[in-house]
Amino acid sequence: MPDHSEQADETRERSAPTPVPARLFSHRGFAVFLTARTLSSFSSQVQAVAVGWQIYMLTHSASALGWVGLAQFMPMFCFTLVAGHVADHFDRRFITAACQALEACGALVMAVGSLGGWLTPGMICGMVALFGTARAFEMPSQQTFLPALVPPALFARAAALSSSLFQVASIMGPSVGGLLYGVGAGICYCVCTVGFGLASVATLCMRLEAPARVRRPMTLETVMGGLHFIRAHPEMMGAISLDLFAVLLGGATAMLPLYADSILHAGPTGLGVLRMAPALGALLVAVIFARWPLKHRAGEAMFAAVAVFGVATIIFGLSRSLVLSVVALAVLGGADVISVVVRGALVQLRTPDDMRGRVSAVNMLFIGSSNQLGEFESGMLASLIGPVEAVVLGGIGTIAVTLLWMRLFPDLRRLDRLDDIGPAR
């Protein structure tokens, strides 16, 4: 017989007016998960500011910024699908903690190299590739934690809260990184070392109950299982590929060091403010979503948000004012959160637990492609036609992709409630 009390509880959870239900924190490991993710995100943001400014000061080249993006992308491209198989067959908590420990060691090497004065652009790209490898294995495992910690009825609010803290880290990280860079890049990397180390310890302390998994040998079929699953569900494929092409084309953030130095004349502190701006907008939207979750027309909201992302990219590209640039980036970041929440609900709630690692790996591969490969594309295009032209052209491309995807993926456009999404086979 159906459990009517459970259905009633779910109905109350859907209609609860509380911004972030206290019940979220009653689920074991949720608070520890938030702590570990926030520490890791904060350290990554500090490192991004230090790497971007350091390599630009060493080379004064837009293409060098593009090569940093490629160095991040290639390990993700090579290892992410394998990492998804590993996440579905081994202890996800240990995998994540080990990767964060490796990132701490890499940051320590960069700190010593910067303080000693022997860190070259080539070495920086090499270390960035090491971080890309660690992230390739870390993210598919970490992305599976949230649906294992909270029930589906609370997932949207839990995701919004997690995104809020991520954005807080993304606000604090660039501002701290920009300020610390005035003392020296080595100090930035020392902070990253501590942050990644603490994140690793917190992840190991997380109490996570997971169902027993049947270990299968690694074959082409098992490695590609996540991709086959996504292709079988058009709305999921549409959401992931929309993010891929929208961010790939609209990669304005790759040009921030160049904009801060040569166009806005704002220096490393201005770079920190520019990197902080998308997170500030994203935090505002995430807090709104935690209070008022997206209940209807989720697909339409996602398409509208990506179109706004493109418009904000164009405004940033044309801006010569630091204030206008910050506002445009804040709008860009806020629009991105809507896409993240819808895509995250589809990927995590539609996917059975035994497939979450591989499906998350494909999702992270697409995200990594859009971010890191987008940085490479933006850097190369900027060196050919100029940074302003490259950013504006990217924003126009994002809008064009949005309109095309609305026709190609009608199931995604018609997506309504996120809390009605359930596992599929």
Short mmCIF file of C-alpha atoms in Angstrom, two decimals:
data_model
loop_
_atom_site.label_atom_id
_atom_site.label_comp_id
_atom_site.label_asym_id
_atom_site.label_seq_id
_atom_site.Cartn_x
_atom_site.Cartn_y
_atom_site.Cartn_z
CA MET A 1 0.00 0.00 0.00
CA PRO A 2 1.27 3.55 -0.62
CA ASP A 3 2.79 5.41 2.28
CA HIS A 4 0.40 8.36 2.59
CA SER A 5 2.36 9.92 5.45
CA GLU A 6 5.46 10.07 3.26
CA GLN A 7 3.46 11.68 0.45
CA ALA A 8 2.08 14.23 2.90
CA ASP A 9 5.58 15.03 4.15
CA GLU A 10 6.73 15.58 0.57
CA THR A 11 3.77 17.87 -0.12
CA ARG A 12 4.60 19.95 2.97
CA GLU A 13 8.25 20.16 1.90
CA ARG A 14 7.24 21.46 -1.54
CA SER A 15 5.05 24.18 -0.08
CA ALA A 16 7.22 25.05 2.92
CA PRO A 17 7.88 28.81 3.06
CA THR A 18 11.13 28.45 5.01
CA PRO A 19 14.08 29.78 2.94
CA VAL A 20 16.36 26.86 3.77
CA PRO A 21 14.58 24.12 5.73
CA ALA A 22 16.29 23.11 8.93
CA ARG A 23 15.70 19.54 7.79
CA LEU A 24 18.49 19.97 5.26
CA PHE A 25 21.04 20.05 8.06
CA SER A 26 19.49 17.04 9.76
CA HIS A 27 20.77 14.88 6.92
CA ARG A 28 24.13 13.47 7.92
CA GLY A 29 27.12 14.87 6.10
CA PHE A 30 25.35 17.80 4.41
CA ALA A 31 27.06 20.51 6.47
CA VAL A 32 30.45 18.81 6.09
CA PHE A 33 29.88 18.54 2.34
CA LEU A 34 29.18 22.27 2.16
CA THR A 35 32.34 23.02 4.17
CA ALA A 36 34.59 20.89 1.97
CA ARG A 37 33.12 22.20 -1.28
CA THR A 38 33.35 25.83 -0.16
CA LEU A 39 36.99 25.50 0.93
CA SER A 40 37.94 23.83 -2.35
CA SER A 41 36.06 26.44 -4.40
CA PHE A 42 37.61 29.33 -2.47
CA SER A 43 41.12 27.95 -3.05
CA SER A 44 40.43 27.41 -6.76
CA GLN A 45 39.29 31.02 -7.13
CA VAL A 46 42.35 32.44 -5.36
CA GLN A 47 44.54 30.27 -7.57
CA ALA A 48 42.73 31.36 -10.75
CA VAL A 49 43.43 35.04 -10.03
CA ALA A 50 47.08 34.35 -9.22
CA VAL A 51 47.67 32.16 -12.29
CA GLY A 52 45.90 34.53 -14.69
CA TRP A 53 47.67 37.66 -13.51
CA GLN A 54 51.05 35.99 -13.06
CA ILE A 55 51.21 34.49 -16.52
CA TYR A 56 49.94 37.70 -18.14
CA MET A 57 52.58 39.75 -16.32
CA LEU A 58 55.24 37.29 -17.47
CA THR A 59 54.14 37.23 -21.12
CA HIS A 60 51.79 40.20 -21.79
CA SER A 61 50.09 37.91 -24.29
CA ALA A 62 46.38 37.15 -24.84
CA SER A 63 47.32 33.83 -26.41
CA ALA A 64 49.16 32.83 -23.22
CA LEU A 65 45.86 33.13 -21.35
CA GLY A 66 44.36 30.85 -23.97
CA TRP A 67 47.13 28.26 -23.46
CA VAL A 68 46.34 28.18 -19.75
CA GLY A 69 42.75 27.29 -20.61
CA LEU A 70 43.95 24.53 -22.95
CA ALA A 71 46.27 23.15 -20.26
CA GLN A 72 43.25 22.85 -17.95
CA PHE A 73 41.06 21.30 -20.63
CA MET A 74 43.28 18.56 -22.05
CA PRO A 75 43.51 16.44 -18.85
CA MET A 76 39.76 16.76 -18.39
CA PHE A 77 39.18 15.69 -22.00
CA CYS A 78 41.49 12.69 -21.62
CA PHE A 79 40.50 11.43 -18.17
CA THR A 80 36.97 12.52 -17.26
CA LEU A 81 35.10 9.55 -18.76
CA VAL A 82 37.54 7.17 -17.07
CA ALA A 83 37.05 9.12 -13.84
CA GLY A 84 33.30 8.56 -14.14
CA HIS A 85 33.83 4.79 -14.28
CA VAL A 86 36.12 5.03 -11.24
CA ALA A 87 33.50 7.07 -9.34
CA ASP A 88 30.84 4.40 -9.96
CA HIS A 89 33.04 1.53 -8.80
CA PHE A 90 35.15 2.88 -5.92
CA ASP A 91 34.78 5.01 -2.78
CA ARG A 92 33.73 8.46 -4.06
CA ARG A 93 34.63 10.16 -0.80
CA PHE A 94 38.21 8.84 -0.87
CA ILE A 95 38.64 9.78 -4.55
CA THR A 96 37.54 13.36 -3.87
CA ALA A 97 39.77 13.71 -0.77
CA ALA A 98 42.80 12.30 -2.60
CA CYS A 99 42.36 14.75 -5.48
CA GLN A 100 42.07 17.69 -3.08
CA ALA A 101 45.25 16.54 -1.33
CA LEU A 102 47.02 16.45 -4.73
CA GLU A 103 45.82 19.99 -5.42
CA ALA A 104 47.26 21.08 -2.06
CA CYS A 105 50.64 19.59 -3.01
CA GLY A 106 50.55 21.29 -6.41
CA ALA A 107 49.73 24.66 -4.84
CA LEU A 108 52.65 24.20 -2.44
CA VAL A 109 55.03 23.63 -5.36
CA MET A 110 53.75 26.79 -7.07
CA ALA A 111 54.17 28.75 -3.83
CA VAL A 112 57.78 27.63 -3.47
CA GLY A 113 58.47 28.34 -7.15
CA SER A 114 56.96 31.82 -7.00
CA LEU A 115 58.73 32.76 -3.78
CA GLY A 116 62.00 31.39 -5.21
CA GLY A 117 61.55 33.18 -8.53
CA TRP A 118 62.02 30.10 -10.73
CA LEU A 119 58.40 29.52 -11.84
CA THR A 120 58.20 30.05 -15.63
CA PRO A 121 55.11 30.28 -17.90
CA GLY A 122 55.78 26.73 -19.12
CA MET A 123 55.93 25.45 -15.55
CA ILE A 124 52.71 27.27 -14.71
CA CYS A 125 50.94 25.57 -17.63
CA GLY A 126 52.35 22.23 -16.47
CA MET A 127 51.04 22.74 -12.94
CA VAL A 128 47.69 23.89 -14.31
CA ALA A 129 47.54 20.60 -16.25
CA LEU A 130 48.16 18.75 -12.96
CA PHE A 131 45.26 20.60 -11.36
CA GLY A 132 43.13 19.78 -14.39
CA THR A 133 43.90 16.09 -13.93
CA ALA A 134 42.97 16.21 -10.25
CA ARG A 135 39.74 18.05 -11.02
CA ALA A 136 38.88 15.52 -13.72
CA PHE A 137 38.73 12.78 -11.07
CA GLU A 138 37.43 14.95 -8.23
CA MET A 139 34.36 16.50 -9.79
CA PRO A 140 32.44 13.39 -11.01
CA SER A 141 32.69 11.96 -7.49
CA GLN A 142 31.89 15.22 -5.68
CA GLN A 143 28.87 15.91 -7.89
CA THR A 144 27.21 12.69 -6.69
CA PHE A 145 27.24 13.66 -2.99
CA LEU A 146 24.27 16.02 -2.88
CA PRO A 147 21.54 13.64 -4.13
CA ALA A 148 22.90 11.03 -1.71
CA LEU A 149 22.60 13.45 1.23
CA VAL A 150 19.14 15.03 0.75
CA PRO A 151 15.77 13.72 -0.55
CA PRO A 152 14.55 14.76 -4.03
CA ALA A 153 11.88 17.10 -2.60
CA LEU A 154 14.63 19.19 -0.97
CA PHE A 155 17.15 18.91 -3.80
CA ALA A 156 16.38 22.28 -5.46
CA ARG A 157 16.80 24.17 -2.17
CA ALA A 158 19.88 22.16 -1.22
CA ALA A 159 21.39 22.90 -4.63
CA ALA A 160 20.57 26.59 -4.22
CA LEU A 161 22.21 26.67 -0.79
CA SER A 162 25.25 24.83 -2.10
CA SER A 163 25.42 27.26 -5.02
CA SER A 164 25.09 30.20 -2.61
CA LEU A 165 28.13 29.10 -0.61
CA PHE A 166 30.00 28.35 -3.81
CA GLN A 167 29.31 31.91 -4.94
CA VAL A 168 30.41 33.30 -1.57
CA ALA A 169 33.69 31.47 -2.12
CA SER A 170 33.79 32.82 -5.66
CA ILE A 171 33.34 36.35 -4.30
CA MET A 172 35.87 36.07 -1.51
CA GLY A 173 38.42 34.09 -3.51
CA PRO A 174 39.07 36.64 -6.27
CA SER A 175 39.03 39.60 -3.89
CA VAL A 176 41.43 37.85 -1.50
CA GLY A 177 43.55 36.68 -4.43
CA GLY A 178 43.75 40.17 -5.89
CA LEU A 179 44.75 41.69 -2.56
CA LEU A 180 47.28 38.97 -1.74
CA TYR A 181 48.85 39.22 -5.19
CA GLY A 182 49.98 42.69 -4.20
CA VAL A 183 52.21 40.92 -1.65
CA GLY A 184 53.22 38.19 -4.08
CA ALA A 185 51.87 35.22 -6.04
CA GLY A 186 53.61 32.87 -3.62
CA ILE A 187 51.39 34.06 -0.76
CA CYS A 188 48.29 33.34 -2.88
CA TYR A 189 49.47 29.80 -3.49
CA CYS A 190 50.21 29.30 0.21
CA VAL A 191 46.59 30.17 0.99
CA CYS A 192 45.49 27.68 -1.68
CA THR A 193 47.64 24.98 -0.10
CA VAL A 194 45.92 25.41 3.25
CA GLY A 195 42.45 25.60 1.68
CA PHE A 196 42.81 22.45 -0.43
CA GLY A 197 44.32 20.60 2.52
CA LEU A 198 41.43 21.48 4.84
CA ALA A 199 38.93 20.53 2.12
CA SER A 200 40.55 17.11 1.85
CA VAL A 201 40.29 16.54 5.61
CA ALA A 202 36.64 17.69 5.66
CA THR A 203 35.76 15.34 2.81
CA LEU A 204 37.26 12.40 4.67
CA CYS A 205 35.19 13.34 7.74
CA MET A 206 31.94 13.37 5.77
CA ARG A 207 29.47 10.64 6.75
CA LEU A 208 28.02 9.31 3.53
CA GLU A 209 25.85 6.24 3.17
CA ALA A 210 26.00 4.73 -0.29
CA PRO A 211 24.47 1.55 -1.68
CA ALA A 212 26.76 -1.37 -2.38
CA ARG A 213 28.12 -1.28 -5.93
CA VAL A 214 28.98 -4.15 -8.21
CA ARG A 215 32.47 -3.59 -9.56
CA ARG A 216 32.77 -4.26 -13.27
CA PRO A 217 35.92 -4.35 -15.35
CA MET A 218 36.69 -1.16 -17.23
CA THR A 219 35.54 -1.59 -20.82
CA LEU A 220 34.63 0.82 -23.58
CA GLU A 221 30.97 0.07 -22.89
CA THR A 222 31.17 0.92 -19.17
CA VAL A 223 33.30 4.03 -19.75
CA MET A 224 30.90 5.34 -22.40
CA GLY A 225 27.81 4.39 -20.38
CA GLY A 226 27.22 7.93 -19.14
CA LEU A 227 27.29 9.35 -22.66
CA HIS A 228 24.86 6.68 -23.91
CA PHE A 229 22.50 7.43 -21.00
CA ILE A 230 22.50 11.17 -21.72
CA ARG A 231 21.91 10.63 -25.45
CA ALA A 232 18.85 8.52 -24.57
CA HIS A 233 17.30 11.46 -22.69
CA PRO A 234 16.92 14.47 -25.03
CA GLU A 235 16.07 17.02 -22.33
CA MET A 236 19.28 16.15 -20.45
CA MET A 237 21.35 16.21 -23.63
CA GLY A 238 19.86 19.58 -24.55
CA ALA A 239 20.60 21.14 -21.16
CA ILE A 240 24.21 19.97 -21.07
CA SER A 241 25.02 20.84 -24.69
CA LEU A 242 23.34 24.26 -24.37
CA ASP A 243 25.68 25.12 -21.52
CA LEU A 244 28.63 23.78 -23.53
CA PHE A 245 28.13 25.98 -26.57
CA ALA A 246 26.81 29.04 -24.73
CA VAL A 247 29.81 29.29 -22.40
CA LEU A 248 32.25 28.10 -25.08
CA LEU A 249 31.26 31.04 -27.28
CA GLY A 250 30.65 33.56 -24.49
CA GLY A 251 33.97 33.09 -22.68
CA ALA A 252 34.41 36.67 -21.52
CA THR A 253 36.07 35.67 -18.24
CA ALA A 254 39.16 34.44 -20.08
CA MET A 255 39.89 38.03 -21.10
CA LEU A 256 39.59 39.53 -17.61
CA PRO A 257 43.35 39.95 -17.01
CA LEU A 258 43.67 41.74 -20.36
CA TYR A 259 40.60 43.89 -19.73
CA ALA A 260 41.79 44.78 -16.21
CA ASP A 261 45.23 45.81 -17.45
CA SER A 262 44.83 47.29 -20.93
CA ILE A 263 41.19 48.33 -21.34
CA LEU A 264 39.85 49.24 -17.89
CA HIS A 265 43.30 50.06 -16.39
CA ALA A 266 42.27 48.61 -13.03
CA GLY A 267 45.35 46.52 -12.08
CA PRO A 268 45.33 43.27 -10.06
CA THR A 269 42.83 44.65 -7.55
CA GLY A 270 40.48 45.47 -10.41
CA LEU A 271 40.98 41.95 -11.74
CA GLY A 272 39.85 40.60 -8.38
CA VAL A 273 36.74 42.82 -8.52
CA LEU A 274 35.95 41.68 -12.06
CA ARG A 275 36.34 38.01 -11.13
CA MET A 276 34.17 38.60 -8.08
CA ALA A 277 31.32 40.22 -10.04
CA PRO A 278 29.82 37.08 -11.67
CA ALA A 279 29.83 35.35 -8.30
CA LEU A 280 28.09 38.32 -6.68
CA GLY A 281 25.26 38.16 -9.20
CA ALA A 282 25.11 34.40 -8.90
CA LEU A 283 24.92 34.61 -5.12
CA LEU A 284 21.95 36.98 -5.28
CA VAL A 285 20.04 34.68 -7.63
CA ALA A 286 20.99 31.58 -5.61
CA VAL A 287 19.67 33.17 -2.40
CA ILE A 288 16.42 34.04 -4.18
CA PHE A 289 16.14 30.43 -5.38
CA ALA A 290 16.74 29.14 -1.85
CA ARG A 291 13.79 31.22 -0.66
CA TRP A 292 11.56 30.79 -3.72
CA PRO A 293 12.52 27.64 -5.66
CA LEU A 294 11.82 27.50 -9.37
CA LYS A 295 8.46 25.68 -9.44
CA HIS A 296 7.16 25.96 -13.00
CA ARG A 297 8.43 26.45 -16.57
CA ALA A 298 11.98 25.44 -15.66
CA GLY A 299 12.91 24.80 -19.29
CA GLU A 300 11.72 28.19 -20.50
CA ALA A 301 13.54 29.86 -17.60
CA MET A 302 16.77 28.12 -18.59
CA PHE A 303 16.58 29.29 -22.21
CA ALA A 304 15.77 32.86 -21.13
CA ALA A 305 18.71 32.84 -18.71
CA VAL A 306 21.18 31.72 -21.38
CA ALA A 307 19.95 34.45 -23.73
CA VAL A 308 20.49 37.03 -20.96
CA PHE A 309 23.97 35.54 -20.48
CA GLY A 310 24.72 36.34 -24.12
CA VAL A 311 23.40 39.91 -23.89
CA ALA A 312 25.45 40.57 -20.74
CA THR A 313 28.55 39.23 -22.50
CA ILE A 314 28.07 41.73 -25.34
CA ILE A 315 27.64 44.63 -22.89
CA PHE A 316 30.80 43.65 -21.03
CA GLY A 317 32.75 43.41 -24.28
CA LEU A 318 31.78 46.94 -25.31
CA SER A 319 32.16 48.55 -21.87
CA ARG A 320 34.96 50.96 -21.02
CA SER A 321 33.68 51.61 -17.51
CA LEU A 322 34.70 49.43 -14.56
CA VAL A 323 31.27 49.94 -12.94
CA LEU A 324 29.34 48.91 -16.08
CA SER A 325 31.66 45.97 -16.60
CA VAL A 326 31.06 44.77 -13.04
CA VAL A 327 27.28 45.09 -13.47
CA ALA A 328 27.36 43.18 -16.78
CA LEU A 329 29.42 40.39 -15.23
CA ALA A 330 27.07 40.23 -12.23
CA VAL A 331 24.07 39.80 -14.55
CA LEU A 332 26.02 37.18 -16.47
CA GLY A 333 26.71 35.25 -13.26
CA GLY A 334 23.12 35.47 -12.07
CA ALA A 335 21.81 34.13 -15.36
CA ASP A 336 24.25 31.24 -15.22
CA VAL A 337 22.88 30.07 -11.84
CA ILE A 338 19.44 29.43 -13.35
CA SER A 339 21.03 27.20 -15.98
CA VAL A 340 23.11 25.44 -13.31
CA VAL A 341 20.09 24.65 -11.11
CA VAL A 342 17.99 23.25 -13.96
CA ARG A 343 20.85 21.24 -15.44
CA GLY A 344 21.91 19.96 -12.01
CA ALA A 345 18.39 18.74 -11.20
CA LEU A 346 18.15 16.93 -14.53
CA VAL A 347 21.57 15.30 -14.27
CA GLN A 348 21.41 14.26 -10.62
CA LEU A 349 17.74 13.37 -10.13
CA ARG A 350 17.10 11.74 -13.51
CA THR A 351 20.14 9.47 -13.11
CA PRO A 352 20.15 6.23 -11.04
CA ASP A 353 22.84 6.10 -8.35
CA ASP A 354 24.86 3.39 -10.09
CA MET A 355 25.20 5.68 -13.12
CA ARG A 356 25.70 9.04 -11.38
CA GLY A 357 29.49 8.98 -11.53
CA ARG A 358 29.61 8.37 -15.27
CA VAL A 359 26.79 10.78 -16.09
CA SER A 360 28.37 13.44 -13.84
CA ALA A 361 31.65 12.82 -15.65
CA VAL A 362 30.06 13.59 -19.01
CA ASN A 363 28.44 16.68 -17.48
CA MET A 364 31.78 17.83 -16.09
CA LEU A 365 33.47 17.12 -19.44
CA PHE A 366 30.96 19.40 -21.15
CA ILE A 367 31.37 22.06 -18.45
CA GLY A 368 35.16 21.80 -18.63
CA SER A 369 35.02 22.03 -22.40
CA SER A 370 32.91 25.17 -22.22
CA ASN A 371 35.10 26.81 -19.56
CA GLN A 372 38.68 25.78 -20.31
CA LEU A 373 38.32 25.26 -24.06
CA GLY A 374 36.31 28.47 -24.15
CA GLU A 375 39.26 30.28 -22.57
CA PHE A 376 41.55 28.86 -25.26
CA GLU A 377 39.11 29.84 -28.02
CA SER A 378 38.71 33.36 -26.60
CA GLY A 379 42.46 33.84 -26.21
CA MET A 380 43.25 32.69 -29.73
CA LEU A 381 40.39 34.67 -31.29
CA ALA A 382 41.37 37.79 -29.32
CA SER A 383 44.94 37.53 -30.62
CA LEU A 384 43.56 37.45 -34.18
CA ILE A 385 40.75 40.03 -34.20
CA GLY A 386 41.14 41.82 -30.86
CA PRO A 387 39.70 41.19 -27.38
CA VAL A 388 36.63 43.42 -27.70
CA GLU A 389 35.62 41.90 -31.03
CA ALA A 390 36.17 38.37 -29.69
CA VAL A 391 33.98 38.91 -26.62
CA VAL A 392 31.15 40.62 -28.54
CA LEU A 393 31.17 37.94 -31.25
CA GLY A 394 30.99 35.29 -28.53
CA GLY A 395 27.93 36.92 -26.96
CA ILE A 396 26.16 37.02 -30.32
CA GLY A 397 27.00 33.35 -30.83
CA THR A 398 25.49 32.48 -27.43
CA ILE A 399 22.18 34.10 -28.36
CA ALA A 400 22.16 32.29 -31.71
CA VAL A 401 22.77 28.92 -30.03
CA THR A 402 19.92 29.58 -27.57
CA LEU A 403 17.43 30.18 -30.37
CA LEU A 404 18.61 27.10 -32.28
CA TRP A 405 18.47 24.83 -29.20
CA MET A 406 14.88 25.89 -28.48
CA ARG A 407 13.93 24.29 -31.80
CA LEU A 408 16.21 21.25 -31.51
CA PHE A 409 15.18 20.26 -27.95
CA PRO A 410 11.45 20.90 -27.46
CA ASP A 411 11.34 18.45 -24.51
CA LEU A 412 13.75 20.70 -22.61
CA ARG A 413 11.73 23.79 -23.47
CA ARG A 414 8.58 22.11 -22.12
CA LEU A 415 10.22 21.02 -18.84
CA ASP A 416 8.03 22.23 -15.95
CA ARG A 417 8.63 21.19 -12.29
CA LEU A 418 12.11 20.24 -11.06
CA ASP A 419 10.86 18.37 -7.99
CA ASP A 420 8.90 15.95 -10.17
CA ILE A 421 12.05 14.64 -11.83
CA GLY A 422 12.75 11.01 -10.96
CA PRO A 423 15.35 8.38 -11.94
CA ALA A 424 15.06 6.89 -15.40
CA ARG A 425 16.53 3.80 -17.00
#
